């Protein structure tokens, strides 16, 4: 199950008329990366081969979290009594406390697979990942798809844990990528170059005061916080003597003394802890893991 956006071209003034109750062509989150254009959304349920089983046209500002409960009802209607033998797969928008009430319905529970959001249920994903790395009992499962059997296919290791999530038994599976040292070295090199380029761009000019320089350093650190590198800076103050503007008088005018503050790179070193986990994040350094959540009884 998933949704997507479609850029709308044409006249949509009717959508702005009073008491209009039809499809709303409007601005919303653009998966086409065109937030400047009005759009409509569509939701789709497919089978395991990707063939559409159900599709619905939605208002342009419909969020996944809004349509998901409807999608689950459509899923149940599509398969009838056989739905209990099927697995409902959706992205992390599926995983929230409200949807758990539907997924774990006592009469008609769903079997499902989804990615566990980072902050869900008191950061249970983060805690489970830490537990996985502490135990270090990874099981090799190979490529995720049968048609990816090649030397270049990404391979995976996993660990599974039974957890109680909002009062329901779930299976949390942590998996990490296995990539060669050469690929990791290339990724590390690219990230270093990205950081160095960012430093040149952000700190090219001096700052008028030390407070502004420190603020810029903090903002840079937040921007590159998930990095494989630890970046440290130092502030260098330079004193400049300036003559007042205008033609100098016969009597010698005093020079105006001002200070400028430069942010300089002090060190750029690899984060050893993150480098050890790096095989799981090559190609995406914003997270150190992926954690999927499954209904335990599936």
Short mmCIF file of C-alpha atoms in Angstrom, two decimals:
data_model
loop_
_atom_site.label_atom_id
_atom_site.label_comp_id
_atom_site.label_asym_id
_atom_site.label_seq_id
_atom_site.Cartn_x
_atom_site.Cartn_y
_atom_site.Cartn_z
CA UNK A 1 0.00 0.00 0.00
CA UNK A 2 1.23 3.49 -0.81
CA UNK A 3 0.17 6.90 -2.05
CA UNK A 4 1.65 9.25 -4.61
CA UNK A 5 1.03 12.78 -5.86
CA UNK A 6 0.14 13.97 -9.36
CA UNK A 7 0.75 17.53 -10.56
CA UNK A 8 -2.49 19.06 -11.84
CA UNK A 9 -2.58 21.20 -14.98
CA UNK A 10 -5.71 23.13 -15.87
CA UNK A 11 -8.47 25.19 -14.29
CA UNK A 12 -9.32 24.24 -10.69
CA UNK A 13 -11.35 27.29 -9.64
CA UNK A 14 -14.42 25.13 -9.05
CA UNK A 15 -12.59 23.58 -6.07
CA UNK A 16 -12.56 27.00 -4.38
CA UNK A 17 -16.30 27.60 -4.72
CA UNK A 18 -18.43 27.72 -1.59
CA UNK A 19 -20.13 24.42 -0.64
CA UNK A 20 -18.00 22.47 -3.16
CA UNK A 21 -17.79 18.85 -2.00
CA UNK A 22 -15.94 17.14 -4.85
CA UNK A 23 -12.29 16.24 -5.34
CA UNK A 24 -10.06 19.05 -4.06
CA UNK A 25 -7.23 20.10 -6.34
CA UNK A 26 -4.93 21.94 -3.97
CA UNK A 27 -1.41 22.27 -2.62
CA UNK A 28 0.05 19.48 -0.51
CA UNK A 29 3.17 17.43 0.09
CA UNK A 30 4.55 16.90 -3.41
CA UNK A 31 6.23 13.56 -4.06
CA UNK A 32 6.99 14.97 -7.52
CA UNK A 33 9.06 17.68 -5.81
CA UNK A 34 6.79 20.38 -7.23
CA UNK A 35 5.39 22.17 -4.15
CA UNK A 36 4.67 25.20 -6.36
CA UNK A 37 1.96 23.27 -8.26
CA UNK A 38 -1.50 22.19 -7.22
CA UNK A 39 -2.03 18.45 -7.18
CA UNK A 40 -4.23 15.46 -6.52
CA UNK A 41 -3.22 12.29 -4.71
CA UNK A 42 -3.88 8.64 -5.40
CA UNK A 43 -3.73 5.64 -3.10
CA UNK A 44 -3.10 2.12 -4.32
CA UNK A 45 -3.10 -1.43 -2.98
CA UNK A 46 -1.16 -4.01 -5.00
CA UNK A 47 -0.43 -7.71 -4.74
CA UNK A 48 3.03 -9.20 -4.21
CA UNK A 49 3.79 -8.78 -7.94
CA UNK A 50 3.00 -5.08 -7.88
CA UNK A 51 -0.25 -5.47 -9.82
CA UNK A 52 -2.94 -3.00 -8.70
CA UNK A 53 -5.86 -4.48 -6.77
CA UNK A 54 -7.45 -1.22 -5.67
CA UNK A 55 -6.86 2.46 -6.40
CA UNK A 56 -8.55 5.63 -5.21
CA UNK A 57 -8.24 9.28 -6.21
CA UNK A 58 -7.72 11.56 -3.21
CA UNK A 59 -7.66 15.26 -2.38
CA UNK A 60 -4.36 16.97 -3.09
CA UNK A 61 -3.56 17.50 0.59
CA UNK A 62 -4.42 13.98 1.80
CA UNK A 63 -1.74 12.58 4.12
CA UNK A 64 -0.80 8.90 4.24
CA UNK A 65 -1.85 8.76 7.89
CA UNK A 66 -5.35 9.92 6.92
CA UNK A 67 -5.88 7.38 4.13
CA UNK A 68 -4.27 4.36 5.82
CA UNK A 69 -7.29 3.42 8.00
CA UNK A 70 -9.45 3.45 4.84
CA UNK A 71 -6.82 1.40 3.02
CA UNK A 72 -6.94 -1.24 5.74
CA UNK A 73 -10.71 -1.50 5.41
CA UNK A 74 -10.39 -1.80 1.61
CA UNK A 75 -7.73 -4.47 2.10
CA UNK A 76 -10.07 -6.47 4.32
CA UNK A 77 -12.96 -6.09 1.85
CA UNK A 78 -10.78 -7.16 -1.09
CA UNK A 79 -9.68 -10.43 0.45
CA UNK A 80 -12.76 -11.21 2.51
CA UNK A 81 -12.21 -14.16 4.82
CA UNK A 82 -8.84 -14.79 3.16
CA UNK A 83 -7.39 -11.46 4.36
CA UNK A 84 -6.08 -13.17 7.52
CA UNK A 85 -3.75 -15.23 5.29
CA UNK A 86 -2.40 -12.09 3.61
CA UNK A 87 0.21 -9.61 4.83
CA UNK A 88 -0.46 -5.87 4.80
CA UNK A 89 2.76 -4.02 3.89
CA UNK A 90 3.10 -0.25 4.17
CA UNK A 91 5.72 2.36 5.05
CA UNK A 92 6.34 3.81 8.51
CA UNK A 93 3.19 5.99 8.37
CA UNK A 94 1.30 2.81 9.25
CA UNK A 95 2.95 2.56 12.65
CA UNK A 96 1.18 4.74 15.19
CA UNK A 97 -0.89 4.11 18.29
CA UNK A 98 -4.21 4.86 16.55
CA UNK A 99 -3.59 2.38 13.73
CA UNK A 100 -2.52 -0.26 16.23
CA UNK A 101 -6.12 -0.29 17.41
CA UNK A 102 -7.13 -1.50 13.93
CA UNK A 103 -4.13 -3.74 13.29
CA UNK A 104 -4.57 -5.57 16.59
CA UNK A 105 -8.35 -5.70 16.55
CA UNK A 106 -9.32 -8.62 18.82
CA UNK A 107 -11.84 -9.98 16.32
CA UNK A 108 -10.04 -9.31 13.01
CA UNK A 109 -6.31 -8.60 13.53
CA UNK A 110 -3.98 -7.88 10.61
CA UNK A 111 -0.69 -9.52 9.73
CA UNK A 112 1.55 -6.65 8.69
CA UNK A 113 5.10 -5.51 7.96
CA UNK A 114 6.29 -1.92 8.23
CA UNK A 115 9.31 0.13 9.13
CA UNK A 116 9.33 1.21 12.76
CA UNK A 117 9.59 5.03 13.09
CA UNK A 118 12.56 6.33 15.05
CA UNK A 119 10.52 8.05 17.80
CA UNK A 120 7.67 5.54 18.01
CA UNK A 121 6.76 4.06 21.42
CA UNK A 122 9.50 5.71 23.50
CA UNK A 123 12.12 5.15 20.77
CA UNK A 124 11.71 1.38 20.81
CA UNK A 125 13.47 1.12 17.42
CA UNK A 126 16.58 2.89 18.70
CA UNK A 127 16.65 0.74 21.85
CA UNK A 128 16.22 -2.46 19.85
CA UNK A 129 19.02 -1.50 17.47
CA UNK A 130 21.34 -0.82 20.42
CA UNK A 131 20.42 -4.23 21.82
CA UNK A 132 21.20 -5.86 18.47
CA UNK A 133 24.66 -4.31 18.28
CA UNK A 134 25.36 -5.24 21.91
CA UNK A 135 24.42 -8.89 21.34
CA UNK A 136 26.13 -8.98 17.95
CA UNK A 137 24.34 -12.20 16.97
CA UNK A 138 23.65 -11.35 13.34
CA UNK A 139 22.16 -13.93 10.99
CA UNK A 140 23.16 -13.73 7.34
CA UNK A 141 20.14 -13.66 5.00
CA UNK A 142 21.77 -12.54 1.74
CA UNK A 143 20.09 -10.32 -0.91
CA UNK A 144 16.54 -9.21 -0.16
CA UNK A 145 15.17 -10.36 -3.54
CA UNK A 146 15.70 -13.50 -5.60
CA UNK A 147 16.37 -11.51 -8.76
CA UNK A 148 19.27 -9.71 -7.07
CA UNK A 149 21.62 -12.70 -7.01
CA UNK A 150 24.76 -11.02 -8.32
CA UNK A 151 28.14 -9.94 -7.02
CA UNK A 152 26.97 -6.32 -6.79
CA UNK A 153 23.70 -7.09 -4.97
CA UNK A 154 23.47 -5.68 -1.45
CA UNK A 155 23.41 -8.41 1.17
CA UNK A 156 21.98 -8.26 4.67
CA UNK A 157 22.30 -9.58 8.22
CA UNK A 158 19.38 -9.54 10.68
CA UNK A 159 18.45 -10.00 14.32
CA UNK A 160 14.89 -10.46 15.59
CA UNK A 161 13.36 -9.54 18.96
CA UNK A 162 9.95 -10.17 20.52
CA UNK A 163 8.67 -6.96 22.12
CA UNK A 164 5.49 -5.63 23.70
CA UNK A 165 4.43 -2.52 21.77
CA UNK A 166 1.48 -0.59 23.19
CA UNK A 167 0.30 -3.77 24.89
CA UNK A 168 0.61 -5.96 21.77
CA UNK A 169 3.13 -8.69 20.94
CA UNK A 170 5.30 -7.70 17.97
CA UNK A 171 8.41 -8.96 16.25
CA UNK A 172 11.03 -6.26 15.66
CA UNK A 173 13.67 -7.15 13.09
CA UNK A 174 16.89 -5.14 12.86
CA UNK A 175 18.84 -5.50 9.63
CA UNK A 176 22.04 -4.01 8.33
CA UNK A 177 23.72 -3.96 4.96
CA UNK A 178 26.92 -5.83 4.26
CA UNK A 179 29.10 -3.95 1.80
CA UNK A 180 32.73 -4.34 0.87
CA UNK A 181 35.52 -2.24 2.33
CA UNK A 182 36.04 -0.56 -1.03
CA UNK A 183 32.46 0.73 -1.15
CA UNK A 184 32.68 1.94 2.43
CA UNK A 185 35.94 3.75 1.67
CA UNK A 186 34.36 5.47 -1.33
CA UNK A 187 31.35 6.52 0.72
CA UNK A 188 33.60 7.86 3.46
CA UNK A 189 35.63 9.81 0.90
CA UNK A 190 32.49 11.36 -0.62
CA UNK A 191 31.20 12.42 2.77
CA UNK A 192 34.53 13.99 3.75
CA UNK A 193 34.53 15.97 0.50
CA UNK A 194 30.93 17.06 1.16
CA UNK A 195 31.82 18.32 4.64
CA UNK A 196 34.95 20.12 3.43
CA UNK A 197 32.95 21.80 0.66
CA UNK A 198 30.31 22.81 3.20
CA UNK A 199 32.97 24.36 5.44
CA UNK A 200 34.36 26.43 2.56
CA UNK A 201 30.87 27.68 1.71
CA UNK A 202 29.62 28.41 5.24
CA UNK A 203 32.78 29.96 6.68
CA UNK A 204 34.21 31.77 3.69
CA UNK A 205 33.61 35.21 5.21
CA UNK A 206 34.44 36.46 8.72
CA UNK A 207 31.81 37.18 11.37
CA UNK A 208 31.29 40.55 13.04
CA UNK A 209 31.19 39.07 16.54
CA UNK A 210 32.16 35.86 18.31
CA UNK A 211 28.53 35.04 19.16
CA UNK A 212 27.59 34.93 15.46
CA UNK A 213 30.57 32.69 14.73
CA UNK A 214 29.57 30.22 17.46
CA UNK A 215 25.96 30.21 16.27
CA UNK A 216 27.12 29.33 12.75
CA UNK A 217 29.29 26.54 14.17
CA UNK A 218 26.33 25.08 16.09
CA UNK A 219 24.09 25.18 13.00
CA UNK A 220 26.77 23.45 10.93
CA UNK A 221 27.17 20.76 13.61
CA UNK A 222 23.40 20.08 13.62
CA UNK A 223 23.34 19.85 9.83
CA UNK A 224 26.11 17.23 9.75
CA UNK A 225 25.30 15.49 13.04
CA UNK A 226 24.56 12.05 11.48
CA UNK A 227 27.94 12.13 9.75
CA UNK A 228 30.60 9.42 9.83
CA UNK A 229 33.02 12.15 10.92
CA UNK A 230 33.59 14.26 14.01
CA UNK A 231 34.14 17.90 13.10
CA UNK A 232 35.71 20.43 15.48
CA UNK A 233 36.32 24.12 14.87
CA UNK A 234 38.23 26.97 16.42
CA UNK A 235 37.59 30.71 16.27
CA UNK A 236 40.40 33.04 15.29
CA UNK A 237 40.11 36.74 16.02
CA UNK A 238 41.82 39.24 13.75
CA UNK A 239 42.21 42.93 14.59
CA UNK A 240 41.88 45.42 11.75
CA UNK A 241 42.81 49.10 11.74
CA UNK A 242 40.63 51.27 9.55
CA UNK A 243 40.86 54.95 8.72
CA UNK A 244 37.64 56.96 9.02
CA UNK A 245 35.87 57.65 5.75
CA UNK A 246 36.40 60.95 3.98
CA UNK A 247 39.37 63.21 3.36
CA UNK A 248 41.73 63.28 6.33
CA UNK A 249 42.11 66.63 8.14
CA UNK A 250 45.40 68.34 8.81
CA UNK A 251 45.40 66.99 12.32
CA UNK A 252 46.05 63.25 12.40
CA UNK A 253 42.81 61.29 12.92
CA UNK A 254 42.77 58.24 15.13
CA UNK A 255 42.51 54.87 13.43
CA UNK A 256 39.36 52.84 14.05
CA UNK A 257 40.17 49.40 15.46
CA UNK A 258 37.70 46.56 14.79
CA UNK A 259 37.75 42.79 15.19
CA UNK A 260 36.67 40.06 12.79
CA UNK A 261 36.13 36.44 13.74
CA UNK A 262 37.06 33.56 11.44
CA UNK A 263 35.87 29.97 11.90
CA UNK A 264 38.68 27.56 11.07
CA UNK A 265 38.63 23.77 10.83
CA UNK A 266 40.58 22.28 13.72
CA UNK A 267 40.06 18.58 13.01
CA UNK A 268 38.01 16.27 10.81
CA UNK A 269 38.26 12.71 12.11
CA UNK A 270 36.29 9.55 11.46
CA UNK A 271 33.79 8.57 14.13
CA UNK A 272 35.02 5.07 15.03
CA UNK A 273 31.71 3.94 16.54
CA UNK A 274 29.71 4.98 13.47
CA UNK A 275 32.31 3.55 11.10
CA UNK A 276 31.86 0.16 12.77
CA UNK A 277 28.14 0.38 12.00
CA UNK A 278 28.73 1.94 8.59
CA UNK A 279 28.02 -1.23 6.54
CA UNK A 280 24.36 -0.72 7.45
CA UNK A 281 24.22 2.87 6.26
CA UNK A 282 26.23 3.06 3.05
CA UNK A 283 24.30 5.26 0.66
CA UNK A 284 22.29 6.89 3.44
CA UNK A 285 24.17 8.32 6.39
CA UNK A 286 21.09 9.74 8.07
CA UNK A 287 20.42 6.53 10.01
CA UNK A 288 22.58 3.78 11.46
CA UNK A 289 20.06 1.03 10.97
CA UNK A 290 16.75 -0.10 9.64
CA UNK A 291 14.21 -1.66 11.94
CA UNK A 292 11.07 -3.34 10.65
CA UNK A 293 8.09 -4.21 12.80
CA UNK A 294 5.94 -7.27 12.24
CA UNK A 295 2.87 -8.76 13.82
CA UNK A 296 4.36 -11.61 15.86
CA UNK A 297 1.90 -14.32 14.81
CA UNK A 298 2.50 -13.98 11.07
#
